[in-house]
Amino acid sequence: SLLYPYGPDQGDQTNPKDDDGTSERIDISVPFTFYGKTHEALFVNNNGVISFDKPVRQYTPDPFPLADGHSFVAPYWADVDNVLGGDIFYRQTTNTALLGDISQDINQYFPKTPFTATWAFVATWDHVAYYGSTSTKGNTFQAVLTTDSKMFFIILNYWDIQWTTGAASDGDAETGLGGIAAHVAPTNSPHIFQAGFNSGDDTNFYNIPGSQTDAIINITATSNVNVPGRWVFRVDNFQLTSVDPPSMKEDNNCWL
């Protein structure tokens, strides 16, 4: 599977069933450096965001950069409602087998920077529903933060994306489409889901291509590491891999 193992049998914690909810503050055993700033705690937010400074309960994504001083990762910032369906899991781990798999993947994507993971944080949104849903649609995606205490990486995995927008963001209650889509990439529209990274200043940020456009529904077919559905970044001094990100055909919203 594209996803690293997750769920209660892996020792995961589970977020409360709460629209726009969040985890408690999670103290991490290894400080994590993101855009040059070191963090010792984080929050897993139901609406598809991992934040370092404070919880993020906002359900309609804003385009990056957000120069509000708050740093966060947005694997899929959209109006999740896990009361209607799905679960949000998370854990920090030093499991040898998992760290070995993560290290192997990072070394494949960044061959010039030998890396042996010593810690990872895995957050997984499993078949989560959208606010106002009248369907059984669900999104499954995952964010992995990992480090060897010198280099810091984030892996974003998109396994099954069936909706982009909750009803409160002008999405269709039956289809989960239209309106303000989730945030993951560059856009001129303020209505669609967001995916990417925000450092908290107005200079350092990254949007996954297709964010806040209807095309983000196809993110399971895109990648910057030639693995459909996977995006990987070094984030202490932000770096993409040498693999060029995909481009989008404007005529049919398809990815190349």
PDB file of C-alpha atoms in Angstrom:
ATOM      1  CA  SER A   1       0.000   0.000   0.000  1.00  0.00           C
ATOM      2  CA  LEU A   2       1.023   3.592  -0.558  1.00  0.00           C
ATOM      3  CA  LEU A   3       0.158   4.288   3.086  1.00  0.00           C
ATOM      4  CA  TYR A   4       2.426   3.340   5.957  1.00  0.00           C
ATOM      5  CA  PRO A   5       0.667   1.099   8.539  1.00  0.00           C
ATOM      6  CA  TYR A   6      -1.848   2.877  10.746  1.00  0.00           C
ATOM      7  CA  GLY A   7      -4.776   2.243  13.076  1.00  0.00           C
ATOM      8  CA  PRO A   8      -5.363   1.009  16.633  1.00  0.00           C
ATOM      9  CA  ASP A   9      -3.376  -2.182  16.039  1.00  0.00           C
ATOM     10  CA  GLN A  10      -0.343   0.036  15.347  1.00  0.00           C
ATOM     11  CA  GLY A  11      -0.769   1.842  18.654  1.00  0.00           C
ATOM     12  CA  ASP A  12      -2.409   4.912  17.132  1.00  0.00           C
ATOM     13  CA  GLN A  13      -4.378   7.450  19.108  1.00  0.00           C
ATOM     14  CA  THR A  14      -7.735   8.558  17.666  1.00  0.00           C
ATOM     15  CA  ASN A  15      -9.120  12.086  17.449  1.00  0.00           C
ATOM     16  CA  PRO A  16     -12.551  12.769  18.974  1.00  0.00           C
ATOM     17  CA  LYS A  17     -15.642  12.620  16.760  1.00  0.00           C
ATOM     18  CA  ASP A  18     -16.068  16.377  16.528  1.00  0.00           C
ATOM     19  CA  ASP A  19     -16.751  18.584  13.529  1.00  0.00           C
ATOM     20  CA  ASP A  20     -13.807  21.014  13.227  1.00  0.00           C
ATOM     21  CA  GLY A  21     -12.199  19.214  16.178  1.00  0.00           C
ATOM     22  CA  THR A  22      -8.541  18.682  17.020  1.00  0.00           C
ATOM     23  CA  SER A  23      -6.243  16.550  19.111  1.00  0.00           C
ATOM     24  CA  GLU A  24      -4.875  17.721  22.407  1.00  0.00           C
ATOM     25  CA  ARG A  25      -1.416  19.289  22.326  1.00  0.00           C
ATOM     26  CA  ILE A  26       1.003  16.485  21.437  1.00  0.00           C
ATOM     27  CA  ASP A  27       4.481  16.822  22.924  1.00  0.00           C
ATOM     28  CA  ILE A  28       6.899  15.184  20.511  1.00  0.00           C
ATOM     29  CA  SER A  29       9.933  13.314  21.803  1.00  0.00           C
ATOM     30  CA  VAL A  30      12.229  14.662  19.072  1.00  0.00           C
ATOM     31  CA  PRO A  31      12.086  18.410  18.254  1.00  0.00           C
ATOM     32  CA  PHE A  32      11.051  18.957  14.628  1.00  0.00           C
ATOM     33  CA  THR A  33      12.563  21.732  12.496  1.00  0.00           C
ATOM     34  CA  PHE A  34      10.227  23.296   9.937  1.00  0.00           C
ATOM     35  CA  TYR A  35      11.382  26.206   7.752  1.00  0.00           C
ATOM     36  CA  GLY A  36      14.272  26.858  10.133  1.00  0.00           C
ATOM     37  CA  LYS A  37      12.149  26.969  13.292  1.00  0.00           C
ATOM     38  CA  THR A  38      12.244  24.123  15.835  1.00  0.00           C
ATOM     39  CA  HIS A  39       9.014  22.851  17.381  1.00  0.00           C
ATOM     40  CA  GLU A  40       8.475  20.582  20.388  1.00  0.00           C
ATOM     41  CA  ALA A  41       4.714  20.014  20.075  1.00  0.00           C
ATOM     42  CA  LEU A  42       1.986  19.815  17.452  1.00  0.00           C
ATOM     43  CA  PHE A  43      -1.753  19.365  16.912  1.00  0.00           C
ATOM     44  CA  VAL A  44      -3.532  16.994  14.531  1.00  0.00           C
ATOM     45  CA  ASN A  45      -6.590  18.890  13.333  1.00  0.00           C
ATOM     46  CA  ASN A  46      -9.637  17.109  11.943  1.00  0.00           C
ATOM     47  CA  ASN A  47      -9.806  19.458   8.937  1.00  0.00           C
ATOM     48  CA  GLY A  48      -6.656  18.008   7.375  1.00  0.00           C
ATOM     49  CA  VAL A  49      -3.970  20.157   9.020  1.00  0.00           C
ATOM     50  CA  ILE A  50      -1.017  19.454  11.324  1.00  0.00           C
ATOM     51  CA  SER A  51      -0.189  22.684  13.154  1.00  0.00           C
ATOM     52  CA  PHE A  52       2.796  23.526  15.347  1.00  0.00           C
ATOM     53  CA  ASP A  53       1.730  26.623  17.253  1.00  0.00           C
ATOM     54  CA  LYS A  54      -1.953  26.240  17.995  1.00  0.00           C
ATOM     55  CA  PRO A  55      -4.986  24.232  16.834  1.00  0.00           C
ATOM     56  CA  VAL A  56      -6.533  25.077  13.454  1.00  0.00           C
ATOM     57  CA  ARG A  57     -10.307  24.712  13.498  1.00  0.00           C
ATOM     58  CA  GLN A  58     -10.992  26.787  10.381  1.00  0.00           C
ATOM     59  CA  TYR A  59     -12.879  24.680   7.837  1.00  0.00           C
ATOM     60  CA  THR A  60     -12.652  26.883   4.734  1.00  0.00           C
ATOM     61  CA  PRO A  61      -9.019  27.030   3.551  1.00  0.00           C
ATOM     62  CA  ASP A  62      -7.238  30.282   2.799  1.00  0.00           C
ATOM     63  CA  PRO A  63      -4.600  30.471   0.039  1.00  0.00           C
ATOM     64  CA  PHE A  64      -0.958  30.461   1.132  1.00  0.00           C
ATOM     65  CA  PRO A  65       1.040  32.336   2.289  1.00  0.00           C
ATOM     66  CA  LEU A  66      -0.690  33.172   5.567  1.00  0.00           C
ATOM     67  CA  ALA A  67       1.542  35.733   7.276  1.00  0.00           C
ATOM     68  CA  ASP A  68       0.056  35.225  10.745  1.00  0.00           C
ATOM     69  CA  GLY A  69       3.107  33.748  12.454  1.00  0.00           C
ATOM     70  CA  HIS A  70       1.651  30.236  12.666  1.00  0.00           C
ATOM     71  CA  SER A  71       3.374  27.269  11.025  1.00  0.00           C
ATOM     72  CA  PHE A  72       1.470  24.273   9.714  1.00  0.00           C
ATOM     73  CA  VAL A  73       1.354  21.441   7.222  1.00  0.00           C
ATOM     74  CA  ALA A  74      -1.806  20.998   5.169  1.00  0.00           C
ATOM     75  CA  PRO A  75      -1.961  17.523   3.648  1.00  0.00           C
ATOM     76  CA  TYR A  76      -5.611  18.221   2.736  1.00  0.00           C
ATOM     77  CA  TRP A  77      -7.110  21.332   4.350  1.00  0.00           C
ATOM     78  CA  ALA A  78     -10.873  21.006   3.871  1.00  0.00           C
ATOM     79  CA  ASP A  79     -14.110  20.735   5.862  1.00  0.00           C
ATOM     80  CA  VAL A  80     -13.802  17.226   7.318  1.00  0.00           C
ATOM     81  CA  ASP A  81     -16.650  15.976   9.510  1.00  0.00           C
ATOM     82  CA  ASN A  82     -15.629  12.719  11.181  1.00  0.00           C
ATOM     83  CA  VAL A  83     -18.957  12.658  13.025  1.00  0.00           C
ATOM     84  CA  LEU A  84     -20.522  11.701   9.686  1.00  0.00           C
ATOM     85  CA  GLY A  85     -17.819   9.183   8.834  1.00  0.00           C
ATOM     86  CA  GLY A  86     -14.182   8.184   9.130  1.00  0.00           C
ATOM     87  CA  ASP A  87     -11.426   8.400  11.715  1.00  0.00           C
ATOM     88  CA  ILE A  88      -8.268  10.433  12.292  1.00  0.00           C
ATOM     89  CA  PHE A  89      -5.343   8.451  13.716  1.00  0.00           C
ATOM     90  CA  TYR A  90      -1.868   9.512  14.848  1.00  0.00           C
ATOM     91  CA  ARG A  91       1.223   8.265  16.641  1.00  0.00           C
ATOM     92  CA  GLN A  92       4.894   9.057  17.109  1.00  0.00           C
ATOM     93  CA  THR A  93       7.124   6.061  16.752  1.00  0.00           C
ATOM     94  CA  THR A  94      10.633   4.633  16.799  1.00  0.00           C
ATOM     95  CA  ASN A  95       9.533   1.269  15.401  1.00  0.00           C
ATOM     96  CA  THR A  96      12.567  -0.199  13.642  1.00  0.00           C
ATOM     97  CA  ALA A  97      10.685  -1.782  10.740  1.00  0.00           C
ATOM     98  CA  LEU A  98       8.694   1.359   9.935  1.00  0.00           C
ATOM     99  CA  LEU A  99      11.742   3.626  10.215  1.00  0.00           C
ATOM    100  CA  GLY A 100      13.611   1.263   7.903  1.00  0.00           C
ATOM    101  CA  ASP A 101      10.872   1.562   5.265  1.00  0.00           C
ATOM    102  CA  ILE A 102      10.766   5.340   5.601  1.00  0.00           C
ATOM    103  CA  SER A 103      14.563   5.593   5.358  1.00  0.00           C
ATOM    104  CA  GLN A 104      14.606   3.457   2.232  1.00  0.00           C
ATOM    105  CA  ASP A 105      12.001   5.674   0.595  1.00  0.00           C
ATOM    106  CA  ILE A 106      13.715   8.953   1.538  1.00  0.00           C
ATOM    107  CA  ASN A 107      17.080   7.693   0.252  1.00  0.00           C
ATOM    108  CA  GLN A 108      15.449   6.721  -3.034  1.00  0.00           C
ATOM    109  CA  TYR A 109      13.965  10.194  -3.482  1.00  0.00           C
ATOM    110  CA  PHE A 110      16.948  12.170  -2.106  1.00  0.00           C
ATOM    111  CA  PRO A 111      19.961  10.009  -3.082  1.00  0.00           C
ATOM    112  CA  LYS A 112      22.511  12.772  -2.449  1.00  0.00           C
ATOM    113  CA  THR A 113      21.620  13.082   1.261  1.00  0.00           C
ATOM    114  CA  PRO A 114      22.045   9.717   3.081  1.00  0.00           C
ATOM    115  CA  PHE A 115      19.305   9.436   5.688  1.00  0.00           C
ATOM    116  CA  THR A 116      18.506   7.002   8.508  1.00  0.00           C
ATOM    117  CA  ALA A 117      15.264   7.870  10.281  1.00  0.00           C
ATOM    118  CA  THR A 118      15.324   7.743  14.075  1.00  0.00           C
ATOM    119  CA  TRP A 119      11.787   9.037  14.690  1.00  0.00           C
ATOM    120  CA  ALA A 120       8.534   9.505  12.826  1.00  0.00           C
ATOM    121  CA  PHE A 121       5.101  10.974  13.415  1.00  0.00           C
ATOM    122  CA  VAL A 122       2.313   9.386  11.358  1.00  0.00           C
ATOM    123  CA  ALA A 123      -1.127  11.003  11.008  1.00  0.00           C
ATOM    124  CA  THR A 124      -3.813   9.347   8.890  1.00  0.00           C
ATOM    125  CA  TRP A 125      -7.260  10.533   7.874  1.00  0.00           C
ATOM    126  CA  ASP A 126      -9.157   7.306   7.128  1.00  0.00           C
ATOM    127  CA  HIS A 127     -12.220   7.558   4.848  1.00  0.00           C
ATOM    128  CA  VAL A 128     -13.252  10.874   6.420  1.00  0.00           C
ATOM    129  CA  ALA A 129     -16.530  12.483   5.386  1.00  0.00           C
ATOM    130  CA  TYR A 130     -17.235  16.142   4.589  1.00  0.00           C
ATOM    131  CA  TYR A 131     -19.519  18.527   6.437  1.00  0.00           C
ATOM    132  CA  GLY A 132     -23.133  18.328   5.284  1.00  0.00           C
ATOM    133  CA  SER A 133     -22.558  15.066   3.413  1.00  0.00           C
ATOM    134  CA  THR A 134     -25.569  13.096   2.211  1.00  0.00           C
ATOM    135  CA  SER A 135     -23.326  10.474   0.589  1.00  0.00           C
ATOM    136  CA  THR A 136     -20.917   7.744   1.700  1.00  0.00           C
ATOM    137  CA  LYS A 137     -17.906   9.440   0.104  1.00  0.00           C
ATOM    138  CA  GLY A 138     -14.694   9.535   2.125  1.00  0.00           C
ATOM    139  CA  ASN A 139     -11.081  10.697   1.736  1.00  0.00           C
ATOM    140  CA  THR A 140      -8.061   8.704   2.901  1.00  0.00           C
ATOM    141  CA  PHE A 141      -4.698  10.450   3.142  1.00  0.00           C
ATOM    142  CA  GLN A 142      -1.651  10.525   5.390  1.00  0.00           C
ATOM    143  CA  ALA A 143       1.155  12.823   6.551  1.00  0.00           C
ATOM    144  CA  VAL A 144       4.477  11.529   7.897  1.00  0.00           C
ATOM    145  CA  LEU A 145       7.019  13.739   9.660  1.00  0.00           C
ATOM    146  CA  THR A 146      10.419  12.117  10.067  1.00  0.00           C
ATOM    147  CA  THR A 147      13.996  12.987  11.036  1.00  0.00           C
ATOM    148  CA  ASP A 148      17.468  11.694  11.836  1.00  0.00           C
ATOM    149  CA  SER A 149      17.847  14.749  14.129  1.00  0.00           C
ATOM    150  CA  LYS A 150      19.823  16.547  11.406  1.00  0.00           C
ATOM    151  CA  MET A 151      17.514  16.492   8.386  1.00  0.00           C
ATOM    152  CA  PHE A 152      13.729  16.771   8.484  1.00  0.00           C
ATOM    153  CA  PHE A 153      11.303  15.410   5.901  1.00  0.00           C
ATOM    154  CA  ILE A 154       7.555  15.275   5.325  1.00  0.00           C
ATOM    155  CA  ILE A 155       5.839  12.618   3.223  1.00  0.00           C
ATOM    156  CA  LEU A 156       2.262  13.190   2.038  1.00  0.00           C
ATOM    157  CA  ASN A 157       0.336  10.124   0.835  1.00  0.00           C
ATOM    158  CA  TYR A 158      -3.002  10.347  -0.995  1.00  0.00           C
ATOM    159  CA  TRP A 159      -4.714   6.966  -1.207  1.00  0.00           C
ATOM    160  CA  ASP A 160      -8.358   7.738  -2.039  1.00  0.00           C
ATOM    161  CA  ILE A 161      -9.749  11.237  -2.623  1.00  0.00           C
ATOM    162  CA  GLN A 162     -13.481  11.355  -3.372  1.00  0.00           C
ATOM    163  CA  TRP A 163     -14.477  14.888  -2.362  1.00  0.00           C
ATOM    164  CA  THR A 164     -13.040  18.412  -2.233  1.00  0.00           C
ATOM    165  CA  THR A 165     -15.529  20.623  -0.426  1.00  0.00           C
ATOM    166  CA  GLY A 166     -17.964  20.629   2.498  1.00  0.00           C
ATOM    167  CA  ALA A 167     -21.455  22.070   2.239  1.00  0.00           C
ATOM    168  CA  ALA A 168     -20.563  25.095   4.430  1.00  0.00           C
ATOM    169  CA  SER A 169     -17.924  26.025   1.830  1.00  0.00           C
ATOM    170  CA  ASP A 170     -20.511  25.960  -0.955  1.00  0.00           C
ATOM    171  CA  GLY A 171     -19.859  22.339  -1.898  1.00  0.00           C
ATOM    172  CA  ASP A 172     -22.630  20.055  -3.140  1.00  0.00           C
ATOM    173  CA  ALA A 173     -23.982  17.939  -0.250  1.00  0.00           C
ATOM    174  CA  GLU A 174     -24.387  14.883  -2.470  1.00  0.00           C
ATOM    175  CA  THR A 175     -21.150  15.020  -4.470  1.00  0.00           C
ATOM    176  CA  GLY A 176     -18.746  16.894  -2.162  1.00  0.00           C
ATOM    177  CA  LEU A 177     -17.553  18.914  -5.156  1.00  0.00           C
ATOM    178  CA  GLY A 178     -17.636  22.564  -6.224  1.00  0.00           C
ATOM    179  CA  GLY A 179     -17.459  25.596  -3.970  1.00  0.00           C
ATOM    180  CA  ILE A 180     -14.246  26.223  -2.010  1.00  0.00           C
ATOM    181  CA  ALA A 181     -12.059  23.188  -2.639  1.00  0.00           C
ATOM    182  CA  ALA A 182      -9.316  21.909  -0.355  1.00  0.00           C
ATOM    183  CA  HIS A 183      -5.901  23.531  -0.205  1.00  0.00           C
ATOM    184  CA  VAL A 184      -2.800  21.755  -1.471  1.00  0.00           C
ATOM    185  CA  ALA A 185      -1.507  23.997  -4.331  1.00  0.00           C
ATOM    186  CA  PRO A 186      -1.453  27.360  -6.158  1.00  0.00           C
ATOM    187  CA  THR A 187      -4.761  28.968  -6.958  1.00  0.00           C
ATOM    188  CA  ASN A 188      -6.627  32.157  -7.532  1.00  0.00           C
ATOM    189  CA  SER A 189      -9.845  30.784  -6.050  1.00  0.00           C
ATOM    190  CA  PRO A 190     -10.631  31.128  -2.337  1.00  0.00           C
ATOM    191  CA  HIS A 191     -13.120  28.259  -2.378  1.00  0.00           C
ATOM    192  CA  ILE A 192     -11.225  24.957  -2.747  1.00  0.00           C
ATOM    193  CA  PHE A 193      -9.215  22.615  -0.516  1.00  0.00           C
ATOM    194  CA  GLN A 194      -5.602  23.511   0.221  1.00  0.00           C
ATOM    195  CA  ALA A 195      -2.519  21.297   0.356  1.00  0.00           C
ATOM    196  CA  GLY A 196       1.004  22.415   1.117  1.00  0.00           C
ATOM    197  CA  PHE A 197       3.140  24.155   3.741  1.00  0.00           C
ATOM    198  CA  ASN A 198       2.866  27.504   5.501  1.00  0.00           C
ATOM    199  CA  SER A 199       5.791  28.857   7.530  1.00  0.00           C
ATOM    200  CA  GLY A 200       3.830  31.690   9.132  1.00  0.00           C
ATOM    201  CA  ASP A 201       5.566  34.508   7.253  1.00  0.00           C
ATOM    202  CA  ASP A 202       4.748  35.940   3.838  1.00  0.00           C
ATOM    203  CA  THR A 203       7.824  34.476   2.126  1.00  0.00           C
ATOM    204  CA  ASN A 204       8.229  30.772   2.898  1.00  0.00           C
ATOM    205  CA  PHE A 205       5.411  28.523   1.731  1.00  0.00           C
ATOM    206  CA  TYR A 206       4.619  25.848  -0.824  1.00  0.00           C
ATOM    207  CA  ASN A 207       1.387  24.888  -2.580  1.00  0.00           C
ATOM    208  CA  ILE A 208       0.966  21.488  -4.198  1.00  0.00           C
ATOM    209  CA  PRO A 209      -0.109  22.065  -7.816  1.00  0.00           C
ATOM    210  CA  GLY A 210      -3.893  21.957  -8.141  1.00  0.00           C
ATOM    211  CA  SER A 211      -4.663  23.257  -4.651  1.00  0.00           C
ATOM    212  CA  GLN A 212      -7.881  25.204  -4.349  1.00  0.00           C
ATOM    213  CA  THR A 213      -8.990  24.092  -7.813  1.00  0.00           C
ATOM    214  CA  ASP A 214     -11.370  21.330  -8.823  1.00  0.00           C
ATOM    215  CA  ALA A 215      -8.378  19.427 -10.249  1.00  0.00           C
ATOM    216  CA  ILE A 216      -7.187  18.509  -6.752  1.00  0.00           C
ATOM    217  CA  ILE A 217      -9.578  15.561  -6.896  1.00  0.00           C
ATOM    218  CA  ASN A 218      -6.861  13.964  -9.091  1.00  0.00           C
ATOM    219  CA  ILE A 219      -4.074  14.295  -6.514  1.00  0.00           C
ATOM    220  CA  THR A 220      -3.871  10.498  -6.174  1.00  0.00           C
ATOM    221  CA  ALA A 221      -2.385  10.478  -9.690  1.00  0.00           C
ATOM    222  CA  THR A 222       0.227  13.203  -9.063  1.00  0.00           C
ATOM    223  CA  SER A 223       3.645  13.139  -7.423  1.00  0.00           C
ATOM    224  CA  ASN A 224       7.007  14.867  -7.186  1.00  0.00           C
ATOM    225  CA  VAL A 225       8.812  11.519  -6.696  1.00  0.00           C
ATOM    226  CA  ASN A 226       7.279   9.481  -9.543  1.00  0.00           C
ATOM    227  CA  VAL A 227       5.043   7.540  -7.138  1.00  0.00           C
ATOM    228  CA  PRO A 228       1.399   8.425  -7.903  1.00  0.00           C
ATOM    229  CA  GLY A 229      -0.269   9.849  -4.823  1.00  0.00           C
ATOM    230  CA  ARG A 230       2.973  10.624  -2.940  1.00  0.00           C
ATOM    231  CA  TRP A 231       4.700  13.983  -2.381  1.00  0.00           C
ATOM    232  CA  VAL A 232       7.959  14.233  -0.405  1.00  0.00           C
ATOM    233  CA  PHE A 233       9.830  17.304   0.831  1.00  0.00           C
ATOM    234  CA  ARG A 234      12.807  18.204   2.959  1.00  0.00           C
ATOM    235  CA  VAL A 235      11.435  20.894   5.264  1.00  0.00           C
ATOM    236  CA  ASP A 236      14.177  22.111   7.628  1.00  0.00           C
ATOM    237  CA  ASN A 237      15.628  24.179   4.774  1.00  0.00           C
ATOM    238  CA  PHE A 238      12.777  23.529   2.389  1.00  0.00           C
ATOM    239  CA  GLN A 239      13.733  21.427  -0.666  1.00  0.00           C
ATOM    240  CA  LEU A 240      11.894  19.577  -3.391  1.00  0.00           C
ATOM    241  CA  THR A 241      13.449  16.576  -5.060  1.00  0.00           C
ATOM    242  CA  SER A 242      15.019  16.820  -8.503  1.00  0.00           C
ATOM    243  CA  VAL A 243      11.882  15.286 -10.011  1.00  0.00           C
ATOM    244  CA  ASP A 244       9.803  17.985 -11.692  1.00  0.00           C
ATOM    245  CA  PRO A 245       6.225  18.323 -10.419  1.00  0.00           C
ATOM    246  CA  PRO A 246       3.442  17.513 -12.880  1.00  0.00           C
ATOM    247  CA  SER A 247       1.690  20.057 -15.015  1.00  0.00           C
ATOM    248  CA  MET A 248      -2.023  20.245 -15.652  1.00  0.00           C
ATOM    249  CA  LYS A 249      -3.805  20.273 -18.985  1.00  0.00           C
ATOM    250  CA  GLU A 250      -6.129  23.232 -18.887  1.00  0.00           C
ATOM    251  CA  ASP A 251      -8.582  21.679 -21.340  1.00  0.00           C
ATOM    252  CA  ASN A 252      -9.634  18.680 -19.258  1.00  0.00           C
ATOM    253  CA  ASN A 253      -8.132  19.136 -15.768  1.00  0.00           C
ATOM    254  CA  CYS A 254      -5.883  16.119 -16.275  1.00  0.00           C
ATOM    255  CA  TRP A 255      -2.381  15.747 -14.879  1.00  0.00           C
ATOM    256  CA  LEU A 256       0.676  14.956 -16.985  1.00  0.00           C
TER     257      LEU A 256
END
